[in-house]
XYZ file of C-alpha atoms in Angstrom:
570
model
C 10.788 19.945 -179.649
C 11.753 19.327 -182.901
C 8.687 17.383 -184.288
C 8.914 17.879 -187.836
C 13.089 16.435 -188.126
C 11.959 13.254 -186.378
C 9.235 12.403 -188.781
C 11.631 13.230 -191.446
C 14.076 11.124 -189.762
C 11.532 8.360 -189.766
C 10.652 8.645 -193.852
C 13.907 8.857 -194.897
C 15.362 5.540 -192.674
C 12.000 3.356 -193.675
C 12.463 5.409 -197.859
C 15.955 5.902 -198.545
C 16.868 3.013 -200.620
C 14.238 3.469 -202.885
C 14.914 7.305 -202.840
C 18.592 5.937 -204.081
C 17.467 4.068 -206.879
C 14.501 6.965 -208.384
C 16.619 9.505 -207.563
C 19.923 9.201 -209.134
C 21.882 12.781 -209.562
C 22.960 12.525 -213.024
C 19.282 12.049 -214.149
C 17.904 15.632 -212.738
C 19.244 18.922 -213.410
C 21.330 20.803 -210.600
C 18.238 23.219 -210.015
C 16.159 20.431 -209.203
C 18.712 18.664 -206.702
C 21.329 21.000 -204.852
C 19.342 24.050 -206.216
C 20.579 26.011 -203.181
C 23.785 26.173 -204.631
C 22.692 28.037 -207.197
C 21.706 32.088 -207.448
C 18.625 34.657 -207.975
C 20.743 36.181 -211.094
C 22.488 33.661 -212.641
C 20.171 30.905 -212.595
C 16.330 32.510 -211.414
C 16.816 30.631 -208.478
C 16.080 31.592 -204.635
C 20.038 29.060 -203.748
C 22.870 31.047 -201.839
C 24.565 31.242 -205.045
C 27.646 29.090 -203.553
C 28.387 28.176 -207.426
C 28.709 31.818 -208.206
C 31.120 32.605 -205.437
C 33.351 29.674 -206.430
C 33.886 31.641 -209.554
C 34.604 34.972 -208.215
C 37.219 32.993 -205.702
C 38.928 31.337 -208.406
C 42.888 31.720 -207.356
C 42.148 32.852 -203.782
C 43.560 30.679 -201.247
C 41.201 28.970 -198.500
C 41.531 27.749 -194.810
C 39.950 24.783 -193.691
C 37.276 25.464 -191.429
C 35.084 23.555 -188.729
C 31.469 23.581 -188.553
C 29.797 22.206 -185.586
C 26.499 20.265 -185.900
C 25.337 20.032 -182.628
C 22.190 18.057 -183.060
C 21.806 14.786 -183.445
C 23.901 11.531 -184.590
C 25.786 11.187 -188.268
C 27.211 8.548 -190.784
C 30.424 9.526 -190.619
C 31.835 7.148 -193.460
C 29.318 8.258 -195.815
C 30.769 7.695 -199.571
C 29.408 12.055 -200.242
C 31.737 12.972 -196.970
C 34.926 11.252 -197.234
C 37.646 13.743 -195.768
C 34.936 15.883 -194.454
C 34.363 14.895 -190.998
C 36.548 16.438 -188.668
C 39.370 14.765 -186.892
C 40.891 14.938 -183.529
C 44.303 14.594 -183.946
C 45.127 14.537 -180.389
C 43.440 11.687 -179.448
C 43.444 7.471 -180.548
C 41.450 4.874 -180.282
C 42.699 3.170 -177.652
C 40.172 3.131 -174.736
C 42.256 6.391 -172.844
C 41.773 9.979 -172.668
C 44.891 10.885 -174.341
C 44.158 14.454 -174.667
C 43.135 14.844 -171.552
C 39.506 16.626 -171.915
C 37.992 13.552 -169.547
C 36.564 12.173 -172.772
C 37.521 8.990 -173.740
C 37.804 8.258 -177.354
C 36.565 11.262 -179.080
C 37.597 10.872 -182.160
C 35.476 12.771 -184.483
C 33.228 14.235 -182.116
C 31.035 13.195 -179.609
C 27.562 11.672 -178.182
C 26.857 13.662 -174.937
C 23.339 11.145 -174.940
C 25.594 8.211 -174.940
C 26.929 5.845 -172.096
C 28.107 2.218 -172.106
C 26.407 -1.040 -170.467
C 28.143 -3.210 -167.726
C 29.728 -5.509 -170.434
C 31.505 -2.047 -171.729
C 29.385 -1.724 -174.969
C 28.025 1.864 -175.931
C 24.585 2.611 -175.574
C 22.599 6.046 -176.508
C 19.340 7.446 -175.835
C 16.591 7.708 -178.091
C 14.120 9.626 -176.459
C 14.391 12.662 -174.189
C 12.000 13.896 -171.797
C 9.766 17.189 -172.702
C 11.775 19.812 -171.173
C 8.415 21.019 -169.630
C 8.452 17.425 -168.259
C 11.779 17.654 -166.897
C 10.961 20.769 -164.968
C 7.717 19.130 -163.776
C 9.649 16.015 -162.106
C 12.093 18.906 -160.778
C 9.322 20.978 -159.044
C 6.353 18.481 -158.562
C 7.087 17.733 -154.816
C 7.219 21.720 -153.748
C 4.141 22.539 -156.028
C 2.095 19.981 -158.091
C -0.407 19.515 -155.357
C -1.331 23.196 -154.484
C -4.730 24.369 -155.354
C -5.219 28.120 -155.287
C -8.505 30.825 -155.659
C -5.971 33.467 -156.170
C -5.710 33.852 -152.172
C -5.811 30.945 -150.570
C -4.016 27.835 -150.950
C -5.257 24.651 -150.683
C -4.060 20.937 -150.820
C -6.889 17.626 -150.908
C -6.993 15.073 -147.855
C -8.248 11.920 -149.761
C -11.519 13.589 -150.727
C -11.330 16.818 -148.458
C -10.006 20.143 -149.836
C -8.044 21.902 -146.722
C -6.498 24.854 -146.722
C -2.692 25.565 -146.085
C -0.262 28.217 -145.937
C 1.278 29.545 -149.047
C 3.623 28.147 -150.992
C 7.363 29.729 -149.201
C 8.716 30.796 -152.695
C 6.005 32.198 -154.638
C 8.249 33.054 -157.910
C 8.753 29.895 -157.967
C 5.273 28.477 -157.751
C 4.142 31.222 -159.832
C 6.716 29.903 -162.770
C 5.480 26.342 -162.138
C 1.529 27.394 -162.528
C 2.313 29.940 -164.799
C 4.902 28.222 -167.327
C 5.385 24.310 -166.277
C 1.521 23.835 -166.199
C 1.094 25.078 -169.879
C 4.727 23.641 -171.001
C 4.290 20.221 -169.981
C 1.839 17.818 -170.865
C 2.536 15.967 -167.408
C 1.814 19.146 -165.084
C -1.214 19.331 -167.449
C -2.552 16.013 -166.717
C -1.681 16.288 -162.990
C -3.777 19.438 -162.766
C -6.410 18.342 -164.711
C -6.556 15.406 -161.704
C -6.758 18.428 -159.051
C -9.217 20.143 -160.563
C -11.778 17.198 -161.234
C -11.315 16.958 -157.367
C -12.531 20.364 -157.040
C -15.699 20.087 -159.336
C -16.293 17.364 -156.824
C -15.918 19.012 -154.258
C -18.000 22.136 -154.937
C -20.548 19.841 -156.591
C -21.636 18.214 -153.133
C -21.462 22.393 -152.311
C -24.450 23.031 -154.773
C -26.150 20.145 -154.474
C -26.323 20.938 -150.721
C -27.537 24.637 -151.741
C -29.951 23.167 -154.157
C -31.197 20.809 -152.077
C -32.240 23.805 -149.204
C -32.915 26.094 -152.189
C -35.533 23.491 -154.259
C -36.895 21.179 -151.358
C -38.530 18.147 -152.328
C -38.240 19.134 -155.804
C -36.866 17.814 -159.031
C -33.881 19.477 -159.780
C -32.807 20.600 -163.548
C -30.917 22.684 -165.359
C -32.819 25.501 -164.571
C -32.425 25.569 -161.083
C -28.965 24.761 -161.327
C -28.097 27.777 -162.990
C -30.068 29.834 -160.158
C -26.857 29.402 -158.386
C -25.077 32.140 -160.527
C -24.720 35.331 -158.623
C -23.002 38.127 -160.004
C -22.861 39.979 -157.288
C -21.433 37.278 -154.899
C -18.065 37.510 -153.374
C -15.353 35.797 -156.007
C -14.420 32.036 -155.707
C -12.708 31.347 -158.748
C -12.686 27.819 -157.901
C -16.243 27.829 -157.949
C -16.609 29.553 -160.686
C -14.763 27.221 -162.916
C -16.720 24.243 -160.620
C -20.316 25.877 -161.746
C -19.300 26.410 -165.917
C -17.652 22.915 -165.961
C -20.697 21.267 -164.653
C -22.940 23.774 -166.648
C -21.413 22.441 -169.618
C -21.590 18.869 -168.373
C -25.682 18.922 -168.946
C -25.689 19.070 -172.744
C -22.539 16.369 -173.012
C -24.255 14.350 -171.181
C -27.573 15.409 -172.969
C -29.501 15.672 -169.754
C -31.283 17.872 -167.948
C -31.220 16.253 -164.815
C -28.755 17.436 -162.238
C -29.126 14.489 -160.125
C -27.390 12.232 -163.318
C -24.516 14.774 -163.044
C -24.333 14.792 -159.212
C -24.313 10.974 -159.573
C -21.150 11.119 -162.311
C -19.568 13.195 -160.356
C -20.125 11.014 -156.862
C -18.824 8.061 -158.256
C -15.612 9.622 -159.412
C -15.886 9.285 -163.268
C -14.020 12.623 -164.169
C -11.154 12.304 -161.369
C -10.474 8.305 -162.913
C -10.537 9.413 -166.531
C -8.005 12.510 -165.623
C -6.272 9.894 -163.748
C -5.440 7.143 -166.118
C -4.809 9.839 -168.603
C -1.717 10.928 -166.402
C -1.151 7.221 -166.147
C -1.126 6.585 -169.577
C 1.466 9.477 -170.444
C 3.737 9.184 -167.749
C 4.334 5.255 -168.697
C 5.102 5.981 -172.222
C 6.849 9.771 -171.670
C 7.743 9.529 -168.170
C 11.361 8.063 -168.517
C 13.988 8.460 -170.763
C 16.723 6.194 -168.810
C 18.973 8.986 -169.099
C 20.006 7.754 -165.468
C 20.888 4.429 -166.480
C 22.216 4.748 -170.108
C 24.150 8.496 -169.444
C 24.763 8.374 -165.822
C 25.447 11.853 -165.748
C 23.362 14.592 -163.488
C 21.604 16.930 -165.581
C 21.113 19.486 -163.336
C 24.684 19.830 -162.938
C 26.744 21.373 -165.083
C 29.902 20.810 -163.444
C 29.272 17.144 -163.975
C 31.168 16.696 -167.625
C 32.933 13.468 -167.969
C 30.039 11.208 -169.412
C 28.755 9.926 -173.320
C 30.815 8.401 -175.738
C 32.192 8.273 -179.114
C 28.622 6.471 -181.038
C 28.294 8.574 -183.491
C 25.665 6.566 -185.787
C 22.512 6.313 -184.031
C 19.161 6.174 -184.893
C 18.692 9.794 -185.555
C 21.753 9.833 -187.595
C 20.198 10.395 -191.129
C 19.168 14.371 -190.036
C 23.027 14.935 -189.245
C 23.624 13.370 -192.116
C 21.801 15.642 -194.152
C 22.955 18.471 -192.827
C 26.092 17.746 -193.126
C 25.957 16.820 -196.843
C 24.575 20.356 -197.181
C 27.325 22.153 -195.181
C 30.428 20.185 -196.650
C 29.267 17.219 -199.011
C 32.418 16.965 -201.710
C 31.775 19.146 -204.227
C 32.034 17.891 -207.903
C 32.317 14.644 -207.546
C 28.743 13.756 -209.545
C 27.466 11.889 -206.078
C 24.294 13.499 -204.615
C 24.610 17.206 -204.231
C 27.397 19.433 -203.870
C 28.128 21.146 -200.297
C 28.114 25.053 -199.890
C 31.666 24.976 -198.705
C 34.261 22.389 -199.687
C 36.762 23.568 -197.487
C 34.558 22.794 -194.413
C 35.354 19.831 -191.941
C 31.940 19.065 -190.087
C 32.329 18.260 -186.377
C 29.106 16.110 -185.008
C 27.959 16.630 -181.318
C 24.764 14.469 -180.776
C 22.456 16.347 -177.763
C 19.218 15.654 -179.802
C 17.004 13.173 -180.500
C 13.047 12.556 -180.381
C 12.640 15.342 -177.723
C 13.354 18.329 -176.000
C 17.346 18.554 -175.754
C 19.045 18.713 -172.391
C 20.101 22.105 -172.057
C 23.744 20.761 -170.329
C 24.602 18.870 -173.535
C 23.918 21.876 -175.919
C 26.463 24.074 -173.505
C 28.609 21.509 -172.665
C 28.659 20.988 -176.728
C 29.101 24.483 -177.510
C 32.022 24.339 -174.918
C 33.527 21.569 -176.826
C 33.500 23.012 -180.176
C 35.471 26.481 -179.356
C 38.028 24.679 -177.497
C 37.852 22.480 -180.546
C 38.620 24.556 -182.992
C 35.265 25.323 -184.471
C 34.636 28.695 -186.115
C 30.560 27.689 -187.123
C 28.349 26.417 -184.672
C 25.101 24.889 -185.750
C 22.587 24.631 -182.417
C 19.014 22.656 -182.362
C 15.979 24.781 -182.903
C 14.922 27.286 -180.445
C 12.554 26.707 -177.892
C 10.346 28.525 -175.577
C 11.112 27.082 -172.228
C 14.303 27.834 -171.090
C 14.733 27.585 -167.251
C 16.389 30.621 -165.488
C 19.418 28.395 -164.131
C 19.891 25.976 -167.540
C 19.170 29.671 -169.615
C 22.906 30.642 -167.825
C 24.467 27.510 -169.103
C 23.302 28.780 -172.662
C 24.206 32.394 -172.363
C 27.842 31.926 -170.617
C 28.372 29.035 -173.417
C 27.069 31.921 -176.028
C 29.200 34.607 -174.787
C 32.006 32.265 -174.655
C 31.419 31.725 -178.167
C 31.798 35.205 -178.635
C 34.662 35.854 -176.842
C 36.687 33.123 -178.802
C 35.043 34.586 -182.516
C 32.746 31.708 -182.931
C 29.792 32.225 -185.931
C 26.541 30.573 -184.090
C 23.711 29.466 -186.066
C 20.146 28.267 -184.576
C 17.165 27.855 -186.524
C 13.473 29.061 -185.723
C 10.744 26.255 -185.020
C 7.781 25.764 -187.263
C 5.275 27.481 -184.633
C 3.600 30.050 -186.786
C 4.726 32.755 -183.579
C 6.027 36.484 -183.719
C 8.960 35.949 -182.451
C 8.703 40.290 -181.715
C 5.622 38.796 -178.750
C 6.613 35.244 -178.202
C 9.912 34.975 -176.237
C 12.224 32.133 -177.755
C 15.789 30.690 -176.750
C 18.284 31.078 -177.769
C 18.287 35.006 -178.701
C 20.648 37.883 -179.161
C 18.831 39.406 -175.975
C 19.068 36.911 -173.524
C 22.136 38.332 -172.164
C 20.779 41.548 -169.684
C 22.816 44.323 -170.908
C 24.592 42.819 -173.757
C 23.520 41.620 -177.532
C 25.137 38.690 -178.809
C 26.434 39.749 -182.773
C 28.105 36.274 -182.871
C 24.278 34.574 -182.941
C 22.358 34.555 -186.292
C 18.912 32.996 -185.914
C 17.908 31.597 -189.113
C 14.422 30.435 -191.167
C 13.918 28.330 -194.308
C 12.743 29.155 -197.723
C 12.364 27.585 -200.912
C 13.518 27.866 -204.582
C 11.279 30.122 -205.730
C 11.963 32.363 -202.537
C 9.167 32.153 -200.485
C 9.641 31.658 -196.851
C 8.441 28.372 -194.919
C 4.645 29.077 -194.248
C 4.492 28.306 -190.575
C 7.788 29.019 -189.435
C 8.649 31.665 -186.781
C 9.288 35.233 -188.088
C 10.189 38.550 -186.377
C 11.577 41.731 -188.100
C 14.373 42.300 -185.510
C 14.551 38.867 -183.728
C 15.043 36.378 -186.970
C 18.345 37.766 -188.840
C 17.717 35.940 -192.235
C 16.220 32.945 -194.497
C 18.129 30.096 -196.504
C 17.201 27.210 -198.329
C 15.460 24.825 -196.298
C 12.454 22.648 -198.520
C 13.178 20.088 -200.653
C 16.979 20.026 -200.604
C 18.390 16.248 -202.208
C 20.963 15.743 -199.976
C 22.749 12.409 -198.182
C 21.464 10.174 -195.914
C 22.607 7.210 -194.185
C 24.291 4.343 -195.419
C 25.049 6.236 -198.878
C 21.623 6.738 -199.622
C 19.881 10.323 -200.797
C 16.559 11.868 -201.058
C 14.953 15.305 -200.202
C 14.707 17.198 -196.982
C 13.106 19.261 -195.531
C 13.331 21.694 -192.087
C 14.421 24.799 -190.067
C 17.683 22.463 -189.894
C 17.953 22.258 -193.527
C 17.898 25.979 -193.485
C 20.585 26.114 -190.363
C 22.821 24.381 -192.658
C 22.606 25.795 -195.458
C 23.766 29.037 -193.478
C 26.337 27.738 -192.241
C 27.609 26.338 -195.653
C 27.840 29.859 -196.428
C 29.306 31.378 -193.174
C 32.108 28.702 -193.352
C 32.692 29.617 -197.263
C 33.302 33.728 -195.932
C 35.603 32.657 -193.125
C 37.573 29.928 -195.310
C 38.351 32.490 -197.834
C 38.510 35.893 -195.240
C 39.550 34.484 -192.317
C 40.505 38.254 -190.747
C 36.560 38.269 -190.729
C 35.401 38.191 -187.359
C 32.187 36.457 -186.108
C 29.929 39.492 -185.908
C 31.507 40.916 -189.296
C 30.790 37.664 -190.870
C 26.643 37.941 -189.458
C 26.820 41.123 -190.535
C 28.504 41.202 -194.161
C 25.554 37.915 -194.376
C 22.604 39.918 -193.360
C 23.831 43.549 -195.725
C 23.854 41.303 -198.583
C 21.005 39.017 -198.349
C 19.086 38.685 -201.885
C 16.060 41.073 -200.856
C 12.948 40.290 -203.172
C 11.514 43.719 -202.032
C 8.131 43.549 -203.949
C 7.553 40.259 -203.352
C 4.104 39.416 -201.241
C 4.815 36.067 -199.540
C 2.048 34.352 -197.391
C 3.035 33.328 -194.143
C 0.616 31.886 -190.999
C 0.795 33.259 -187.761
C -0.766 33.292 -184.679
C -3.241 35.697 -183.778
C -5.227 35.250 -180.025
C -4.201 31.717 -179.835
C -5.633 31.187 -183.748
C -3.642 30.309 -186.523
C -4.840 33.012 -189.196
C -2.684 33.423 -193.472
C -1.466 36.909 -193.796
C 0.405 38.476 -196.678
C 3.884 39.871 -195.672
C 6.929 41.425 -197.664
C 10.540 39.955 -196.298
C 11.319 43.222 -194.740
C 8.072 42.068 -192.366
C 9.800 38.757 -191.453
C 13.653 39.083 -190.639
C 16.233 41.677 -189.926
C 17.876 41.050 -193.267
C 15.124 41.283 -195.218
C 16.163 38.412 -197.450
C 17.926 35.126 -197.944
C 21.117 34.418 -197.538
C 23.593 34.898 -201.057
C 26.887 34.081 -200.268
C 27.808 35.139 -203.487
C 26.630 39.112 -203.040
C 28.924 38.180 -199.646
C 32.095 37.290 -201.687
C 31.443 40.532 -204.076
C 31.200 42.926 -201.018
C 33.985 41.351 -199.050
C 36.421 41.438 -202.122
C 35.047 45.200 -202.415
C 35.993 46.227 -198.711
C 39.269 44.415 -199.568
C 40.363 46.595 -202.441
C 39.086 49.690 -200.609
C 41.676 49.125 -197.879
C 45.022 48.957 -200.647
């Protein structure tokens, strides 16, 4: 989930007017505004040098090209993106599907989290369900009950643990206790109810073997811990029962084990576990997707639902990136956009939340058929489930096959991405690697990376300005962003400048010719955080440590090569 763009979202809706009236353009220099326009030679700066390659394109012709943002919503009448927002020219606004793609009135893109009320007016969600959560409410029935020592299963009877036969698909209950339990806050807090039902239950156990053990005799601490034997057949179960309760004594700061027999009797734990379920699954457990979409998720043959709403609540990140990609250059309002020849084509399928994996491949569908030549995808996560994960790939590899450049940032999770297995990936196809899909971090002016975002020296292909970008936001406002989506558009700023002006670049050429000619600050020690045995630990790293490029993104080197490989061919 994309944590850190929702909070930005947040600030810059409650901030942006009075952003707009400290923050006027014309009083800052360019390297303090749209500094990633600008380049490591020229002007000392860590930008993509987009203001460089305008000069080295000077007389070259240019194709218009269409960048998808498939993210979240976007103001598509902002004053910085007149004539920049792509149009559909096949379709009016007339209440009909006049081109015939069973969506009705998409006119400059389309809200796959949108639906409309009884009275006809459109509606969107602003909340999606955890996508561990989702698989949780998909799998809860077969598994969320089970109770296992590692071999025997067990389910509770009120009070009573019994034991049943194994679950009939154990891959799948091995994903759920494996994955779902650890993804999703609700499987959590559902087992964290089913196992203060087993401390119960093994406490009446122990009490019953200190009771024969200790007749007539006070019983502490002391004699509690008697019941350890190492050399006693393995119960798991009541081997997590005996160190919960052991550690129960000093929280309680007791040493009697009748006060913790009594706690445990009356049913304290299993309540508290329980109403903290309770409390999450009435403020997480719905999204209404039901009753605003209308749609089922879990099918991805099911396509004809959303609608045209385009400016939602999450609108200002869209906004931003879109100012980024393709704000009008040179027109002294806010900053100027990588590549002015780029039309930006908005597909909402996030907001606060996990996005439904349908929408993103139902969106990527959209924007080949489209006409789309960049593709801009949310962040990458780590749960992607084995049937949704083929929606992804085929929609990928469609991509692919139709030469479409596609673009998803890292998340800020401080994780190796070499050890930690995210999606979307070049890998994810068995047997094939994807060279249309560049996976992108951010960076700042002064060229060091973000501190805690994801890294890995194959896996990431390359960084680009992400921190403290002045770009648009809604209702013609501006201020400065920051976020792996701020870097994801700032790549694709530049991918859409190579294909504008060498269009018989294909996808992969255009990922490739980007990652040869990233700036590489080769002696340059940048401090990054990353995970080490489940600890966050600061490590010193050189670039060629961090991404396959070993650098950030300079469209302008691109141009210079490009033009090279040109002339070489006459």
């Amino acid at each position: 989930m994309n944590v850190n763009n929702a909070i930005l979202s947040i600030m810059l809706l409650l901030f942006a007017p009075s952003m707009t009236q400290t923050m006027k353009a014309q009083e800052y220099k360019q390297s303090d505004l749209d500094w990633y326009n600008l380049s490591p030679t020229a002007d000392k700066v860590y930008g993509v040098g987009a203001n460089e390659a305008y000069q080295l394109l000077k007389g070259r012709k240019a194709r218009r090209v269409v960048v998808a943002l498939i993210g979240s919503g976007l103001d598509v009448s902002h004053e910085d993106l007149k004539g920049k927002v792509w149009k559909n020219q096949r379709e009016k606004l007339n209440g009909r599907d006049d081109d015939g793609n069973g969506l009705v009135d998409d006119i400059v893109g389309w809200n796959f989290l949108g639906g409309k009320d009884k009275a006809g007016t459109n509606r969107s969600m602003n909340f999606t369900l955890n996508q561990g959560d989702r698989e949780y409410f998909r799998l809860r029935e077969k598994y969320a009950d089970y109770v296992s020592d590692g071999k025997r299963f067990y389910k509770f009877d009120g009070d009573e643990m019994v034991q049943v036969d194994a679950p009939r698909n154990m891959k799948e209950y091995r994903y759920y206790r494996d994955t779902i339990v650890y993804e999703s806050p609700l499987a959590s807090r559902y087992a964290g109810i089913l196992a203060a039902k087993v401390v119960r239950h093994y406490t009446k156990i122990f009490d019953a073997k200190l009771r024969q053990r200790f007749p007539g005799q006070e019983i502490t601490l002391k004699e509690f811990e008697t019941l350890y034997d190492k050399n006693a057949p393995k119960d798991s179960l009541a081997d997590m029962s005996f160190m919960i309760l052991g550690y129960s004594f000093p929280i309680a700061k007791t040493e009697s084990w009748k006060k913790i027999y009594e706690v445990e009797m009356q049913g304290t734990p299993i309540r508290q576990a329980q109403q903290a379920y309770e409390a999450y699954l009435q403020k997480h457990g719905d999204d209404n997707r039901k009753e605003i979409v209308g749609d089922k998720p879990n099918d991805i043959r099911d396509t004809r639902y959303g609608n045209g709403q385009l400016l939602t609540e999450d609108a200002n990140i869209g906004t931003m990136e879109a100012s980024i990609i393709a704000g009008v250059r040179d027109n002294r309002i806010g900053g100027d956009g990588i590549c002015n020849e780029a039309l930006v084509m908005p597909l909402r399928v996030a907001t606060a939340g996990d996005p439904y994996l349908k929408d993103v491949a139902l969106a990527m569908r959209y924007a080949v058929d489209h006409g789309a030549k960049v593709v801009v995808l949310p962040s990458q996560n780590t749960l992607f489930p084995a049937s949704e994960r083929s929606w992804i790939a085929d929609a990928l590899r469609y991509a692919e096959q139709k030469d479409v450049l596609v673009i998803a940032p890292v998340t800020e999770s401080s994780q190796d991405l070499g050890h930690t297995l995210y999606y979307p990936n070049r890998f994810m196809i068995p047997g094939h690697e994807l060279g249309n899909l560049m996976i992108v971090a951010p960076s700042d002016k002064e060229g060091k990376p973000s501190l805690s975002a994801n890294f890995g020296r194959k896996e990431l292909d390359i960084h680009a300005p992400g921190k403290e970008i002045y770009t648009a936001g809604v209702a013609n406002t501006y201020g400065l962003a920051t976020g792996t989506g701020m870097a994801a558009a700032s790549l694709a700023g530049s991918a859409a400048l190579i294909r504008a002006y060498f269009p018989s670049l294909k996808a992969g050429d255009v990922r490739r010719l980007l990652n040869e000619t990233a700036t590489k600050p080769n002696d340059m020690e940048v401090e990054k955080t990353m995970v080490v045995n489940d600890r966050k630990v600061q490590d010193l790293f050189l670039y060629s440590d961090l991404c396959l490029s070993g650098g950030i993104v300079n469209v302008a080197n691109a141009v210079k090569e490009a033009i090279k490989r040109e002339q070489s061919k006459k």
